[in-house]
């Protein structure tokens, strides 16, 4: 049995391996950066220091809202209007509206105003396009404010 001649590992081989390795790393990094940038919805708060000064007030407001004991169920109807059912003790709101936000910020925000449809039931005056939406609901009743968030499809 005759030994096979071995090929020498040259600088050209290591250069090919290094260019291939870093080419893959750079390609993946650029792809991930583009994906992250295209799905970023924007700034959460303009100034985190100023936001932190309001934190205790926000906690107090949340506790007062929770003490009301209200719950909301939202659903998009076939005609595009949003149906809202508000339940809880003494849930007689004077004003109900919501801000609809597209989760990825691809569509502009929409403000929805709700009209009474039946006791504890409301229907939006505006239509909401098909798709997934995040609704920030605000209900005002006898000087009290209650807020909630929910997804609507």
PDB file of N, CA and C in Angstrom, residues 40-107:
ATOM      1  N   UNK A  40     -39.202  48.248  14.696  1.00  0.00           N
ATOM      2  CA  UNK A  40     -39.164  49.104  15.880  1.00  0.00           C
ATOM      3  C   UNK A  40     -40.287  50.118  15.800  1.00  0.00           C
ATOM      4  N   UNK A  41     -41.173  50.123  16.789  1.00  0.00           N
ATOM      5  CA  UNK A  41     -42.333  50.996  16.778  1.00  0.00           C
ATOM      6  C   UNK A  41     -42.069  52.424  17.167  1.00  0.00           C
ATOM      7  N   UNK A  42     -40.948  52.721  17.773  1.00  0.00           N
ATOM      8  CA  UNK A  42     -40.650  54.090  18.156  1.00  0.00           C
ATOM      9  C   UNK A  42     -40.223  54.204  19.601  1.00  0.00           C
ATOM     10  N   UNK A  43     -40.177  55.423  20.073  1.00  0.00           N
ATOM     11  CA  UNK A  43     -39.711  55.736  21.418  1.00  0.00           C
ATOM     12  C   UNK A  43     -40.812  55.416  22.416  1.00  0.00           C
ATOM     13  N   UNK A  44     -40.453  54.782  23.528  1.00  0.00           N
ATOM     14  CA  UNK A  44     -41.423  54.471  24.567  1.00  0.00           C
ATOM     15  C   UNK A  44     -41.692  55.724  25.400  1.00  0.00           C
ATOM     16  N   UNK A  45     -40.655  56.363  25.873  1.00  0.00           N
ATOM     17  CA  UNK A  45     -40.766  57.649  26.571  1.00  0.00           C
ATOM     18  C   UNK A  45     -39.665  58.563  26.045  1.00  0.00           C
ATOM     19  N   UNK A  46     -39.965  59.851  26.002  1.00  0.00           N
ATOM     20  CA  UNK A  46     -38.983  60.807  25.505  1.00  0.00           C
ATOM     21  C   UNK A  46     -37.807  60.965  26.482  1.00  0.00           C
ATOM     22  N   UNK A  47     -38.128  61.043  27.767  1.00  0.00           N
ATOM     23  CA  UNK A  47     -37.096  61.279  28.764  1.00  0.00           C
ATOM     24  C   UNK A  47     -37.386  60.366  29.956  1.00  0.00           C
ATOM     25  N   UNK A  48     -36.561  59.364  30.172  1.00  0.00           N
ATOM     26  CA  UNK A  48     -36.821  58.393  31.236  1.00  0.00           C
ATOM     27  C   UNK A  48     -36.735  59.020  32.628  1.00  0.00           C
ATOM     28  N   UNK A  49     -35.922  60.043  32.807  1.00  0.00           N
ATOM     29  CA  UNK A  49     -35.827  60.699  34.113  1.00  0.00           C
ATOM     30  C   UNK A  49     -37.146  61.394  34.459  1.00  0.00           C
ATOM     31  N   UNK A  50     -37.703  62.138  33.512  1.00  0.00           N
ATOM     32  CA  UNK A  50     -38.975  62.818  33.744  1.00  0.00           C
ATOM     33  C   UNK A  50     -40.080  61.784  33.965  1.00  0.00           C
ATOM     34  N   UNK A  51     -40.072  60.698  33.198  1.00  0.00           N
ATOM     35  CA  UNK A  51     -41.075  59.655  33.370  1.00  0.00           C
ATOM     36  C   UNK A  51     -40.985  59.033  34.760  1.00  0.00           C
ATOM     37  N   UNK A  52     -39.784  58.870  35.276  1.00  0.00           N
ATOM     38  CA  UNK A  52     -39.623  58.261  36.599  1.00  0.00           C
ATOM     39  C   UNK A  52     -40.210  59.132  37.703  1.00  0.00           C
ATOM     40  N   UNK A  53     -40.285  60.434  37.483  1.00  0.00           N
ATOM     41  CA  UNK A  53     -40.858  61.333  38.490  1.00  0.00           C
ATOM     42  C   UNK A  53     -42.378  61.191  38.577  1.00  0.00           C
ATOM     43  N   UNK A  54     -43.000  60.634  37.558  1.00  0.00           N
ATOM     44  CA  UNK A  54     -44.446  60.434  37.549  1.00  0.00           C
ATOM     45  C   UNK A  54     -44.837  59.016  37.964  1.00  0.00           C
ATOM     46  N   UNK A  55     -43.880  58.184  38.253  1.00  0.00           N
ATOM     47  CA  UNK A  55     -44.142  56.772  38.496  1.00  0.00           C
ATOM     48  C   UNK A  55     -45.114  56.537  39.655  1.00  0.00           C
ATOM     49  N   UNK A  56     -44.912  57.200  40.788  1.00  0.00           N
ATOM     50  CA  UNK A  56     -45.794  56.989  41.939  1.00  0.00           C
ATOM     51  C   UNK A  56     -47.214  57.453  41.649  1.00  0.00           C
ATOM     52  N   UNK A  57     -47.360  58.550  40.907  1.00  0.00           N
ATOM     53  CA  UNK A  57     -48.696  59.021  40.524  1.00  0.00           C
ATOM     54  C   UNK A  57     -49.374  57.982  39.631  1.00  0.00           C
ATOM     55  N   UNK A  58     -48.610  57.402  38.712  1.00  0.00           N
ATOM     56  CA  UNK A  58     -49.167  56.370  37.828  1.00  0.00           C
ATOM     57  C   UNK A  58     -49.624  55.151  38.623  1.00  0.00           C
ATOM     58  N   UNK A  59     -48.851  54.777  39.648  1.00  0.00           N
ATOM     59  CA  UNK A  59     -49.251  53.654  40.498  1.00  0.00           C
ATOM     60  C   UNK A  59     -50.547  53.966  41.244  1.00  0.00           C
ATOM     61  N   UNK A  60     -50.672  55.202  41.759  1.00  0.00           N
ATOM     62  CA  UNK A  60     -51.895  55.600  42.463  1.00  0.00           C
ATOM     63  C   UNK A  60     -53.103  55.579  41.529  1.00  0.00           C
ATOM     64  N   UNK A  61     -52.928  56.069  40.298  1.00  0.00           N
ATOM     65  CA  UNK A  61     -54.011  56.055  39.327  1.00  0.00           C
ATOM     66  C   UNK A  61     -54.420  54.620  38.987  1.00  0.00           C
ATOM     67  N   UNK A  62     -53.437  53.744  38.843  1.00  0.00           N
ATOM     68  CA  UNK A  62     -53.732  52.338  38.534  1.00  0.00           C
ATOM     69  C   UNK A  62     -54.499  51.678  39.676  1.00  0.00           C
ATOM     70  N   UNK A  63     -54.142  51.994  40.917  1.00  0.00           N
ATOM     71  CA  UNK A  63     -54.845  51.419  42.068  1.00  0.00           C
ATOM     72  C   UNK A  63     -56.293  51.919  42.117  1.00  0.00           C
ATOM     73  N   UNK A  64     -56.511  53.208  41.813  1.00  0.00           N
ATOM     74  CA  UNK A  64     -57.870  53.760  41.811  1.00  0.00           C
ATOM     75  C   UNK A  64     -58.700  53.124  40.694  1.00  0.00           C
ATOM     76  N   UNK A  65     -58.097  52.898  39.545  1.00  0.00           N
ATOM     77  CA  UNK A  65     -58.808  52.265  38.434  1.00  0.00           C
ATOM     78  C   UNK A  65     -59.170  50.820  38.769  1.00  0.00           C
ATOM     79  N   UNK A  66     -58.248  50.121  39.404  1.00  0.00           N
ATOM     80  CA  UNK A  66     -58.513  48.726  39.770  1.00  0.00           C
ATOM     81  C   UNK A  66     -59.607  48.629  40.826  1.00  0.00           C
ATOM     82  N   UNK A  67     -59.686  49.628  41.714  1.00  0.00           N
ATOM     83  CA  UNK A  67     -60.695  49.626  42.771  1.00  0.00           C
ATOM     84  C   UNK A  67     -62.112  49.758  42.202  1.00  0.00           C
ATOM     85  N   UNK A  68     -62.237  50.315  40.993  1.00  0.00           N
ATOM     86  CA  UNK A  68     -63.562  50.423  40.376  1.00  0.00           C
ATOM     87  C   UNK A  68     -64.135  49.049  40.039  1.00  0.00           C
ATOM     88  N   UNK A  69     -63.274  48.076  39.776  1.00  0.00           N
ATOM     89  CA  UNK A  69     -63.725  46.715  39.508  1.00  0.00           C
ATOM     90  C   UNK A  69     -64.356  46.514  38.148  1.00  0.00           C
ATOM     91  N   UNK A  70     -64.025  47.355  37.197  1.00  0.00           N
ATOM     92  CA  UNK A  70     -64.610  47.234  35.863  1.00  0.00           C
ATOM     93  C   UNK A  70     -63.776  46.304  34.997  1.00  0.00           C
ATOM     94  N   UNK A  71     -64.440  45.694  34.039  1.00  0.00           N
ATOM     95  CA  UNK A  71     -63.761  44.882  33.029  1.00  0.00           C
ATOM     96  C   UNK A  71     -64.359  45.229  31.674  1.00  0.00           C
ATOM     97  N   UNK A  72     -63.560  45.026  30.644  1.00  0.00           N
ATOM     98  CA  UNK A  72     -64.023  45.344  29.291  1.00  0.00           C
ATOM     99  C   UNK A  72     -63.708  44.181  28.365  1.00  0.00           C
ATOM    100  N   UNK A  73     -64.661  43.896  27.492  1.00  0.00           N
ATOM    101  CA  UNK A  73     -64.461  42.903  26.439  1.00  0.00           C
ATOM    102  C   UNK A  73     -64.667  43.613  25.116  1.00  0.00           C
ATOM    103  N   UNK A  74     -63.660  43.546  24.245  1.00  0.00           N
ATOM    104  CA  UNK A  74     -63.716  44.224  22.959  1.00  0.00           C
ATOM    105  C   UNK A  74     -63.600  43.209  21.833  1.00  0.00           C
ATOM    106  N   UNK A  75     -64.343  43.443  20.758  1.00  0.00           N
ATOM    107  CA  UNK A  75     -64.281  42.562  19.594  1.00  0.00           C
ATOM    108  C   UNK A  75     -64.617  43.374  18.350  1.00  0.00           C
ATOM    109  N   UNK A  76     -63.926  43.075  17.272  1.00  0.00           N
ATOM    110  CA  UNK A  76     -64.210  43.728  15.988  1.00  0.00           C
ATOM    111  C   UNK A  76     -65.325  42.953  15.306  1.00  0.00           C
ATOM    112  N   UNK A  77     -66.382  43.661  14.940  1.00  0.00           N
ATOM    113  CA  UNK A  77     -67.506  43.022  14.265  1.00  0.00           C
ATOM    114  C   UNK A  77     -67.204  42.874  12.775  1.00  0.00           C
ATOM    115  N   UNK A  78     -68.050  42.127  12.076  1.00  0.00           N
ATOM    116  CA  UNK A  78     -67.870  41.891  10.639  1.00  0.00           C
ATOM    117  C   UNK A  78     -67.955  43.184   9.833  1.00  0.00           C
ATOM    118  N   UNK A  79     -68.731  44.176  10.325  1.00  0.00           N
ATOM    119  CA  UNK A  79     -68.867  45.438   9.595  1.00  0.00           C
ATOM    120  C   UNK A  79     -67.713  46.411   9.864  1.00  0.00           C
ATOM    121  N   UNK A  80     -66.729  46.007  10.687  1.00  0.00           N
ATOM    122  CA  UNK A  80     -65.560  46.838  10.960  1.00  0.00           C
ATOM    123  C   UNK A  80     -65.663  47.664  12.222  1.00  0.00           C
ATOM    124  N   UNK A  81     -66.845  47.787  12.797  1.00  0.00           N
ATOM    125  CA  UNK A  81     -67.004  48.533  14.037  1.00  0.00           C
ATOM    126  C   UNK A  81     -66.566  47.660  15.213  1.00  0.00           C
ATOM    127  N   UNK A  82     -66.143  48.310  16.292  1.00  0.00           N
ATOM    128  CA  UNK A  82     -65.688  47.587  17.477  1.00  0.00           C
ATOM    129  C   UNK A  82     -66.816  47.570  18.503  1.00  0.00           C
ATOM    130  N   UNK A  83     -67.145  46.384  18.977  1.00  0.00           N
ATOM    131  CA  UNK A  83     -68.155  46.212  20.024  1.00  0.00           C
ATOM    132  C   UNK A  83     -67.449  46.137  21.373  1.00  0.00           C
ATOM    133  N   UNK A  84     -67.990  46.839  22.340  1.00  0.00           N
ATOM    134  CA  UNK A  84     -67.398  46.903  23.679  1.00  0.00           C
ATOM    135  C   UNK A  84     -68.465  46.565  24.696  1.00  0.00           C
ATOM    136  N   UNK A  85     -68.112  45.674  25.612  1.00  0.00           N
ATOM    137  CA  UNK A  85     -69.001  45.357  26.721  1.00  0.00           C
ATOM    138  C   UNK A  85     -68.256  45.705  28.001  1.00  0.00           C
ATOM    139  N   UNK A  86     -68.823  46.645  28.748  1.00  0.00           N
ATOM    140  CA  UNK A  86     -68.199  47.139  29.971  1.00  0.00           C
ATOM    141  C   UNK A  86     -68.992  46.624  31.155  1.00  0.00           C
ATOM    142  N   UNK A  87     -68.330  45.868  32.039  1.00  0.00           N
ATOM    143  CA  UNK A  87     -69.011  45.274  33.183  1.00  0.00           C
ATOM    144  C   UNK A  87     -68.336  45.724  34.466  1.00  0.00           C
ATOM    145  N   UNK A  88     -69.129  45.761  35.509  1.00  0.00           N
ATOM    146  CA  UNK A  88     -68.605  46.110  36.814  1.00  0.00           C
ATOM    147  C   UNK A  88     -69.633  46.872  37.611  1.00  0.00           C
ATOM    148  N   UNK A  89     -69.349  47.089  38.885  1.00  0.00           N
ATOM    149  CA  UNK A  89     -70.295  47.808  39.736  1.00  0.00           C
ATOM    150  C   UNK A  89     -70.432  49.265  39.292  1.00  0.00           C
ATOM    151  N   UNK A  90     -71.655  49.700  39.126  1.00  0.00           N
ATOM    152  CA  UNK A  90     -71.984  51.088  38.769  1.00  0.00           C
ATOM    153  C   UNK A  90     -71.236  51.552  37.524  1.00  0.00           C
ATOM    154  N   UNK A  91     -71.196  50.700  36.519  1.00  0.00           N
ATOM    155  CA  UNK A  91     -70.511  51.048  35.267  1.00  0.00           C
ATOM    156  C   UNK A  91     -71.470  51.808  34.362  1.00  0.00           C
ATOM    157  N   UNK A  92     -71.595  53.107  34.603  1.00  0.00           N
ATOM    158  CA  UNK A  92     -72.441  53.976  33.781  1.00  0.00           C
ATOM    159  C   UNK A  92     -71.598  55.113  33.226  1.00  0.00           C
ATOM    160  N   UNK A  93     -70.832  54.851  32.199  1.00  0.00           N
ATOM    161  CA  UNK A  93     -69.911  55.866  31.689  1.00  0.00           C
ATOM    162  C   UNK A  93     -70.612  56.970  30.900  1.00  0.00           C
ATOM    163  N   UNK A  94     -70.040  58.183  30.979  1.00  0.00           N
ATOM    164  CA  UNK A  94     -70.530  59.297  30.179  1.00  0.00           C
ATOM    165  C   UNK A  94     -69.742  59.412  28.871  1.00  0.00           C
ATOM    166  N   UNK A  95     -68.496  59.020  28.876  1.00  0.00           N
ATOM    167  CA  UNK A  95     -67.663  59.126  27.671  1.00  0.00           C
ATOM    168  C   UNK A  95     -66.780  57.892  27.560  1.00  0.00           C
ATOM    169  N   UNK A  96     -66.764  57.310  26.362  1.00  0.00           N
ATOM    170  CA  UNK A  96     -65.935  56.133  26.102  1.00  0.00           C
ATOM    171  C   UNK A  96     -65.229  56.361  24.769  1.00  0.00           C
ATOM    172  N   UNK A  97     -63.908  56.249  24.789  1.00  0.00           N
ATOM    173  CA  UNK A  97     -63.167  56.298  23.527  1.00  0.00           C
ATOM    174  C   UNK A  97     -61.926  55.444  23.649  1.00  0.00           C
ATOM    175  N   UNK A  98     -61.313  55.158  22.513  1.00  0.00           N
ATOM    176  CA  UNK A  98     -60.110  54.329  22.489  1.00  0.00           C
ATOM    177  C   UNK A  98     -59.182  54.832  21.399  1.00  0.00           C
ATOM    178  N   UNK A  99     -57.911  54.575  21.601  1.00  0.00           N
ATOM    179  CA  UNK A  99     -56.904  54.830  20.577  1.00  0.00           C
ATOM    180  C   UNK A  99     -56.450  53.467  20.084  1.00  0.00           C
ATOM    181  N   UNK A 100     -56.633  53.227  18.791  1.00  0.00           N
ATOM    182  CA  UNK A 100     -56.244  51.951  18.186  1.00  0.00           C
ATOM    183  C   UNK A 100     -54.865  52.114  17.568  1.00  0.00           C
ATOM    184  N   UNK A 101     -53.948  51.248  17.985  1.00  0.00           N
ATOM    185  CA  UNK A 101     -52.586  51.286  17.464  1.00  0.00           C
ATOM    186  C   UNK A 101     -52.265  49.961  16.809  1.00  0.00           C
ATOM    187  N   UNK A 102     -51.628  50.048  15.662  1.00  0.00           N
ATOM    188  CA  UNK A 102     -51.165  48.845  14.985  1.00  0.00           C
ATOM    189  C   UNK A 102     -49.910  48.393  15.733  1.00  0.00           C
ATOM    190  N   UNK A 103     -49.774  47.109  16.110  1.00  0.00           N
ATOM    191  CA  UNK A 103     -48.657  46.671  16.954  1.00  0.00           C
ATOM    192  C   UNK A 103     -47.267  47.027  16.422  1.00  0.00           C
ATOM    193  N   UNK A 104     -47.089  46.989  15.116  1.00  0.00           N
ATOM    194  CA  UNK A 104     -45.769  47.279  14.566  1.00  0.00           C
ATOM    195  C   UNK A 104     -45.667  48.683  14.008  1.00  0.00           C
ATOM    196  N   UNK A 105     -46.685  49.501  14.222  1.00  0.00           N
ATOM    197  CA  UNK A 105     -46.636  50.879  13.768  1.00  0.00           C
ATOM    198  C   UNK A 105     -46.700  51.042  12.265  1.00  0.00           C
ATOM    199  N   UNK A 106     -47.162  50.021  11.554  1.00  0.00           N
ATOM    200  CA  UNK A 106     -47.199  50.096  10.103  1.00  0.00           C
ATOM    201  C   UNK A 106     -48.395  50.900   9.596  1.00  0.00           C
ATOM    202  N   UNK A 107     -49.441  51.007  10.390  1.00  0.00           N
ATOM    203  CA  UNK A 107     -50.608  51.802  10.029  1.00  0.00           C
ATOM    204  C   UNK A 107     -50.770  52.915  11.055  1.00  0.00           C
TER     205      UNK A 107
END
